[in-house]
Short mmCIF file of C-alpha atoms in Angstrom, two decimals:
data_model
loop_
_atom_site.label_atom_id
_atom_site.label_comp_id
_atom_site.label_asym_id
_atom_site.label_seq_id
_atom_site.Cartn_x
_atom_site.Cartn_y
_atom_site.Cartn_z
CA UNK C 461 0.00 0.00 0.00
CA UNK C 462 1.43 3.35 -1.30
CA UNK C 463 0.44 6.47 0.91
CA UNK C 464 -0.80 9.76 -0.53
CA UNK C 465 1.18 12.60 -0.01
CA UNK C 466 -0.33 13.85 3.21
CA UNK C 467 0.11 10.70 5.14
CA UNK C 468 3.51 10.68 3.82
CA UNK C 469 3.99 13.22 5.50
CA UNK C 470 2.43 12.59 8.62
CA UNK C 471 4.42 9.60 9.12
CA UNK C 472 7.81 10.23 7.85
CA UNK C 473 9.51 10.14 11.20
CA UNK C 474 7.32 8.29 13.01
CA UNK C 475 7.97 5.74 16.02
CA UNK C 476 6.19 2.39 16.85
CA UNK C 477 6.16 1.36 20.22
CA UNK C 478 5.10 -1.87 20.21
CA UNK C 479 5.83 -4.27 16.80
CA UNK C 480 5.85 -7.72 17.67
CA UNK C 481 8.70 -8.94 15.27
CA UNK C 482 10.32 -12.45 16.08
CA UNK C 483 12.09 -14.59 16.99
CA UNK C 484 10.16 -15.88 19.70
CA UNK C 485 7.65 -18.87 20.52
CA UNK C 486 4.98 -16.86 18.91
CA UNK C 487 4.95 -17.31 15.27
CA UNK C 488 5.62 -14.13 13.61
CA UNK C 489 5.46 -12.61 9.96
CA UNK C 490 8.93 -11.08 9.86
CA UNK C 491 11.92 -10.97 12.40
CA UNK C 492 13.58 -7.65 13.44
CA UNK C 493 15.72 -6.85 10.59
CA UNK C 494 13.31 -7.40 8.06
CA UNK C 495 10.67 -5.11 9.93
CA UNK C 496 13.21 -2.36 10.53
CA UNK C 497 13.84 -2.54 6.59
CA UNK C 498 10.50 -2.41 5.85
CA UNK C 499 10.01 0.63 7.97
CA UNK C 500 12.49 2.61 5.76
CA UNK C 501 9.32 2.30 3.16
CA UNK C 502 7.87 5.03 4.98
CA UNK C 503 10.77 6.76 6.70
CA UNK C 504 9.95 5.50 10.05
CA UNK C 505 12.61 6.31 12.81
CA UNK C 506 12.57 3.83 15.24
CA UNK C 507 10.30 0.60 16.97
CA UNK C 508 10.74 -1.47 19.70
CA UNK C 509 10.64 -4.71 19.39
CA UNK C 510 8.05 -6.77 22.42
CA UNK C 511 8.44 -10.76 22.98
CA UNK C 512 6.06 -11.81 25.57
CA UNK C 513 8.84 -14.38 27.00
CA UNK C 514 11.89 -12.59 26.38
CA UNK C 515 13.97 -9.59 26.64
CA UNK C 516 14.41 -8.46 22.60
CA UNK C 517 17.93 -6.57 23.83
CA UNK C 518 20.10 -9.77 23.29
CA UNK C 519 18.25 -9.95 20.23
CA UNK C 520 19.38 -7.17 18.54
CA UNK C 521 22.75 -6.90 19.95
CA UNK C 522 23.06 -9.93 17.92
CA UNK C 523 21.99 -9.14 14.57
CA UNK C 524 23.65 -5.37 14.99
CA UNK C 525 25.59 -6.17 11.39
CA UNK C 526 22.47 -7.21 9.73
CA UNK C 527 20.87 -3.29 10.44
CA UNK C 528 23.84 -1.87 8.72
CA UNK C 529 22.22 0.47 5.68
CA UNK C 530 18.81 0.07 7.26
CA UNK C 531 17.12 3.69 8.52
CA UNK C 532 14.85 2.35 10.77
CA UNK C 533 16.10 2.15 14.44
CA UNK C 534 15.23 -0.98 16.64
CA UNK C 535 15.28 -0.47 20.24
CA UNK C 536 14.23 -3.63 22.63
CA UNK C 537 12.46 -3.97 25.84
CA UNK C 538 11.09 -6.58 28.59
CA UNK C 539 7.90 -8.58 29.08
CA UNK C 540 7.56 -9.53 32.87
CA UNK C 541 5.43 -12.68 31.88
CA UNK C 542 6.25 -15.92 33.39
CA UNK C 543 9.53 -17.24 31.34
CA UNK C 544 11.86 -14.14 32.96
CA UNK C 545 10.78 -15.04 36.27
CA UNK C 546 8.02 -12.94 36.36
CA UNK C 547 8.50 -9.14 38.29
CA UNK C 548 12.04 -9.57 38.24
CA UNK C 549 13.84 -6.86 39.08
CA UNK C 550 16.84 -8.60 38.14
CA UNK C 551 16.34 -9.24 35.16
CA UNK C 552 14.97 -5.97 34.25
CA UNK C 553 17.74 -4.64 34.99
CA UNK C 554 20.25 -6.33 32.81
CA UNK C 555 17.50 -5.27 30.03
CA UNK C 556 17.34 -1.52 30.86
CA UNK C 557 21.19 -0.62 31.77
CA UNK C 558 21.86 -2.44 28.14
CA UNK C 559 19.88 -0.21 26.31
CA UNK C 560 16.25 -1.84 26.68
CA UNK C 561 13.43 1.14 26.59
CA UNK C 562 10.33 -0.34 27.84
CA UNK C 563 9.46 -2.87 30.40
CA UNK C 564 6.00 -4.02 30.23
CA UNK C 565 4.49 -5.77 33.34
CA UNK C 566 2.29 -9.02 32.85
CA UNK C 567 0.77 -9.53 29.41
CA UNK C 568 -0.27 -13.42 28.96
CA UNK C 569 0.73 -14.23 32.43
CA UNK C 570 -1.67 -11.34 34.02
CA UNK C 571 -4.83 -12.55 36.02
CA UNK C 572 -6.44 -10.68 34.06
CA UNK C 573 -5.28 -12.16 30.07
CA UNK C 574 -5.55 -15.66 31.49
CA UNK C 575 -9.65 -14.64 32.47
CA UNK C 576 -10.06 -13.32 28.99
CA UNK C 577 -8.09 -16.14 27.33
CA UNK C 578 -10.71 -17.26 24.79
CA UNK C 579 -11.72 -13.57 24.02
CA UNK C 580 -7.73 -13.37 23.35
CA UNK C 581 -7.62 -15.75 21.05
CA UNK C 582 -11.06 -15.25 19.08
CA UNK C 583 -9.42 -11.69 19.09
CA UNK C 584 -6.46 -13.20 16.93
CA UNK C 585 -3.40 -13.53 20.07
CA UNK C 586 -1.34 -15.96 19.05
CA UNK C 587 -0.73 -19.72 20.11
CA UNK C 588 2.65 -21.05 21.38
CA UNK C 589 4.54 -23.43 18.64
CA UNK C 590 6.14 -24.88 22.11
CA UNK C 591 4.01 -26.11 25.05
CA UNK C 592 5.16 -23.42 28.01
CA UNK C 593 3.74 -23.07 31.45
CA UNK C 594 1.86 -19.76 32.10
CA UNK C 595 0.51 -19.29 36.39
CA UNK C 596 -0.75 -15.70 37.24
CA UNK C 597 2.01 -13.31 37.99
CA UNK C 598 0.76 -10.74 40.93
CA UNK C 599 1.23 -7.57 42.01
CA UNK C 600 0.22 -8.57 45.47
CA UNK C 601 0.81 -11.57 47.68
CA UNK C 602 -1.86 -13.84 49.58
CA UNK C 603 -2.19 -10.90 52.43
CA UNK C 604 -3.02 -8.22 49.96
CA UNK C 605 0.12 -6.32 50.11
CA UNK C 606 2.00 -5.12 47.19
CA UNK C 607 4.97 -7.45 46.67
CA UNK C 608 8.45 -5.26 46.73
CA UNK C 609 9.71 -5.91 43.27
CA UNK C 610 6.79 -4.14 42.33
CA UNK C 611 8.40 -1.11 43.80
CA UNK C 612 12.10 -2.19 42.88
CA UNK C 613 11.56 -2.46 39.15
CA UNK C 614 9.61 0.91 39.17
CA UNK C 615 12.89 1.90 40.68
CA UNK C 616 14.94 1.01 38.14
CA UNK C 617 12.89 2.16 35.20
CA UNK C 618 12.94 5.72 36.95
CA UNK C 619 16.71 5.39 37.06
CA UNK C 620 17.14 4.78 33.40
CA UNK C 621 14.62 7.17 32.09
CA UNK C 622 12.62 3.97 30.64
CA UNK C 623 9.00 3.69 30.15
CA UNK C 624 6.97 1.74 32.43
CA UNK C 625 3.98 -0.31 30.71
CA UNK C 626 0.87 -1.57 32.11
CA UNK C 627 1.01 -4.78 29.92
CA UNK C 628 -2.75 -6.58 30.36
CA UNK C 629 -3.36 -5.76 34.52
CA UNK C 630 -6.91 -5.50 35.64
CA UNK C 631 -7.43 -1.70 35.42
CA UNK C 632 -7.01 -1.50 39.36
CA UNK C 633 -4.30 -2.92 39.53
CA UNK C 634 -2.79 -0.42 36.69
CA UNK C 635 -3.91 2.51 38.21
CA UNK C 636 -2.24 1.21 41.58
CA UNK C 637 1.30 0.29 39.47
CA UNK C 638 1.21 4.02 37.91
CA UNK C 639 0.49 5.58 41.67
CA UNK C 640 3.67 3.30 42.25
CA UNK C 641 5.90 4.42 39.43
CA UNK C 642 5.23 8.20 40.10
CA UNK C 643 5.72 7.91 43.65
CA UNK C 644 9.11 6.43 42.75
CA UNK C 645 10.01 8.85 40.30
CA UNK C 646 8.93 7.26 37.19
CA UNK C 647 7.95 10.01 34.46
CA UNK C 648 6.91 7.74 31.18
CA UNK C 649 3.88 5.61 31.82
CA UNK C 650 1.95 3.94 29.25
CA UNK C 651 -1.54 1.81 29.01
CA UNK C 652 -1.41 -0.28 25.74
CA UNK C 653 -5.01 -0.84 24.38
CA UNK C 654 -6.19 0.16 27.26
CA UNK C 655 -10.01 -0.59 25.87
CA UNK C 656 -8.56 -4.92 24.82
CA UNK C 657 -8.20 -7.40 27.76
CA UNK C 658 -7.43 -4.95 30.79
CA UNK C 659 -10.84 -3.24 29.49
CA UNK C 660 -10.48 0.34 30.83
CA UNK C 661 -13.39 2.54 30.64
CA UNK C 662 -13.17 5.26 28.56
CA UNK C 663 -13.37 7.76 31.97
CA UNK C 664 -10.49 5.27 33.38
CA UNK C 665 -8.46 5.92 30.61
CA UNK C 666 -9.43 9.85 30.80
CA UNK C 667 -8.58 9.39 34.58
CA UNK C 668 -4.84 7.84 33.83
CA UNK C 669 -4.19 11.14 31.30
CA UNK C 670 -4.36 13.16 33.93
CA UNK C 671 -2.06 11.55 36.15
CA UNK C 672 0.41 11.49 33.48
CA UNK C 673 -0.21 8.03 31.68
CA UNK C 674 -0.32 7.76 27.85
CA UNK C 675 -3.05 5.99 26.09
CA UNK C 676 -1.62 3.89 23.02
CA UNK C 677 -3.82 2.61 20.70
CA UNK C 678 -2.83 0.08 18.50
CA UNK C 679 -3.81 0.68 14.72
CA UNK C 680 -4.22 -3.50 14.14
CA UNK C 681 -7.31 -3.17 16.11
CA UNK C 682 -8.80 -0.89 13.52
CA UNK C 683 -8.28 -2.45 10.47
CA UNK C 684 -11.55 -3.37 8.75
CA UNK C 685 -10.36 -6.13 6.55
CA UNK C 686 -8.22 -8.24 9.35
CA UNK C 687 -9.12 -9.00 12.85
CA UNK C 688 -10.94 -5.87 13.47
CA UNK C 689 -11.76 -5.61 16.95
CA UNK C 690 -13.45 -1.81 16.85
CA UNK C 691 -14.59 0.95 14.42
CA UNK C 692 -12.79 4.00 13.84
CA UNK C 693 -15.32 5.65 15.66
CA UNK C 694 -14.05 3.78 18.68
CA UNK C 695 -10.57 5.61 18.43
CA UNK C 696 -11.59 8.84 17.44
CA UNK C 697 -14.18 8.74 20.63
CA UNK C 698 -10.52 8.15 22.68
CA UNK C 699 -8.49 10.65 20.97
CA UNK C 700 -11.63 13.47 21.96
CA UNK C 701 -11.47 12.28 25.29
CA UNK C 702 -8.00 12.17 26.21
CA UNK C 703 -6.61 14.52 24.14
CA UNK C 704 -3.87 13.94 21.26
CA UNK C 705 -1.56 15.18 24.16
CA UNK C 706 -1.50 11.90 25.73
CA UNK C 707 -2.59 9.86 22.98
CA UNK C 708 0.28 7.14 20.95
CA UNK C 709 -0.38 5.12 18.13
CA UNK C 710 1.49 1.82 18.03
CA UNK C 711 0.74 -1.14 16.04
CA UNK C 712 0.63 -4.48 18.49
CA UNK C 713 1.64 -6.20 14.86
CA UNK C 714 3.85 -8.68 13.31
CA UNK C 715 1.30 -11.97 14.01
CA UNK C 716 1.58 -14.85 11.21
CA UNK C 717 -0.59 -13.88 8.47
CA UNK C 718 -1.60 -10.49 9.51
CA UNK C 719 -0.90 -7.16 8.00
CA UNK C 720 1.97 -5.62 8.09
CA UNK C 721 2.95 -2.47 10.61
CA UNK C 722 3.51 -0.15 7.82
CA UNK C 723 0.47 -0.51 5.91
CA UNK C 724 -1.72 -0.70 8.94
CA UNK C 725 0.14 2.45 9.80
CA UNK C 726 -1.15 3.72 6.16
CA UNK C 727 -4.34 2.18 5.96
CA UNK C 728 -5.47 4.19 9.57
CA UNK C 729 -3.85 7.46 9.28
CA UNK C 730 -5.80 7.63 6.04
CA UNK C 731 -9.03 6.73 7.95
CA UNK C 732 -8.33 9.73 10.49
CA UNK C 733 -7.82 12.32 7.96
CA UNK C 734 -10.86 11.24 6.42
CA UNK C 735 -12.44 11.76 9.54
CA UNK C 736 -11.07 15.02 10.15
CA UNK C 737 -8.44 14.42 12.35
CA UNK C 738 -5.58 17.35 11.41
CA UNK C 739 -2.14 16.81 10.23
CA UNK C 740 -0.07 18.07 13.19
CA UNK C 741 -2.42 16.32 15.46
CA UNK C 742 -1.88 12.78 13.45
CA UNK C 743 1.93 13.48 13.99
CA UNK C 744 1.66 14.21 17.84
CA UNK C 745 0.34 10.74 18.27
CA UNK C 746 2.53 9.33 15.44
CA UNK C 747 5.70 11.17 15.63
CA UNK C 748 6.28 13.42 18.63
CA UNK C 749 4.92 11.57 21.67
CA UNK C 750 6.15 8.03 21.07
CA UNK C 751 9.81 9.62 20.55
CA UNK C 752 9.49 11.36 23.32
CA UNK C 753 8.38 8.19 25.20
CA UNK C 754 11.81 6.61 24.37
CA UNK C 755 14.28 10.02 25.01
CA UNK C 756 14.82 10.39 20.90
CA UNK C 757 13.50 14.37 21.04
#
């Protein structure tokens, strides 16, 4: 898919914070090289690359000769699902202080994904090629209280400058890890479809803004001709709400079979500027926040 001029525009420059290439157990439509060069198709800067089971840092230290010529920067980050121990501080820290950007708490292994597990999957999340053990990884043990390494990897993503992610918590227990992270310093907070599997509200969501958490929307929920899980109306009704100030488009894509980041990226900037959404706002949510979310402005 070519883009017209104007969303040429819009997205030349423009940052994806979540692109699920591989390797991983998942089974994915490109690895990180390949999606970095097809970013350069649309002059994107930068993505960071997610694996629910492992940090992607390794990863890309290891293939650092195959980026060579290749615009498109790949940055990595952490998934604190149950194959890295969980919320390991330990491990998050080996993945930050080597150049990791985001550290997303629970996904798969939240209470919360593992309730919703056949909505999940109707909702296209992938199956594991390898059989893996997944038990609920919580924020607080059997007395209630919030465990420590809640606190102690909010710590360290304060120290690096990192972003801390609510990955798929129950929205309480999101709004509790964000009072966390800002009481311990941490300034980049985001909620990833906040509307899929955690299931904010839209005032939740309008709620989080104001205490300084970005909603990001992915744009491979909107896509009419694969696995669409909403309208457009959906997203525009978010963007009104919270504002394109705190508002990130990311593309949660690089399953088996499913459209590529780019042209989703394409396909639903078109859609908002058909809908009226202007330029320089398109580019806030495209562009300007998400690069600011990773320190690149």
């Amino acid at each position: 898919m070519e883009p017209s001029p104007a969303v040429a525009r819009i997205l030349d420059g423009m940052v994806d914070l979540h692109c699920h290439s591989g390797p991983g157990p998942f089974p994915r439509e490109f690895d990180h090289v390949e999606g970095a060069r097809d970013g350069d198709r649309i002059k994107m800067r930068a993505f960071v690359a997610k694996s629910h089971h492992h940090s992607t840092v390794m990863d890309l230290q290891a293939a650092r000769r195959s980026f060579e010529g290749i615009g498109t920067q790949v940055f990595g980050g952490i998934v604190l699902n149950n194959q890295v121990g969980g919320i390991n501080p330990y491990a998050v820290e080996m993945c930050l202080r080597m150049g990791g950007k985001i550290v997303w708490f629970p996904t798969f292994s939240s209470r919360r994904h593992i309730e919703f597990q056949e909505e999940a999957l109707a909702g296209g999340f992938p199956r594991s090629t390898v059989e893996l053990t997944t038990v609920p990884v919580l924020l607080h043990d059997a007395q209630g209280r919030l465990r420590p390494e809640v606190g102690q990897v909010a710590d360290v993503v304060a120290e690096t400058g990192a972003v801390l992610n609510g990955g798929h918590l129950h929205p309480d227990d999101m709004a509790e890890l964000f009072a966390v992270g800002a009481e311990r310093g941490v300034e980049k907070m985001v909620a990833s479809h906040p509307n899929f599997i955690s299931d904010l509200t839209l005032e939740q969501g309008v709620e989080l803004s104001r205490r300084g958490v970005f909603m990001e929307h992915e744009v491979g929920m909107y896509l009419p001709n694969d696995h669409p899980h909403f309208g457009i109306e959906v997203l525009l009704e978010w963007i009104a709400a919270v504002g394109v100030e705190r508002t990130v488009l990311a593309s949660d894509l690089g399953q088996l079979g499913r459209t590529r980041p780019v042209d989703a990226f394409i396909e639903v900037t078109t859609a908002l500027l058909d809908h009226g959404v202007a330029e320089k706002d398109a580019r806030r949510m495209l562009v300007d926040n998400p690069a600011h979310l990773l320190g690149l402005d």
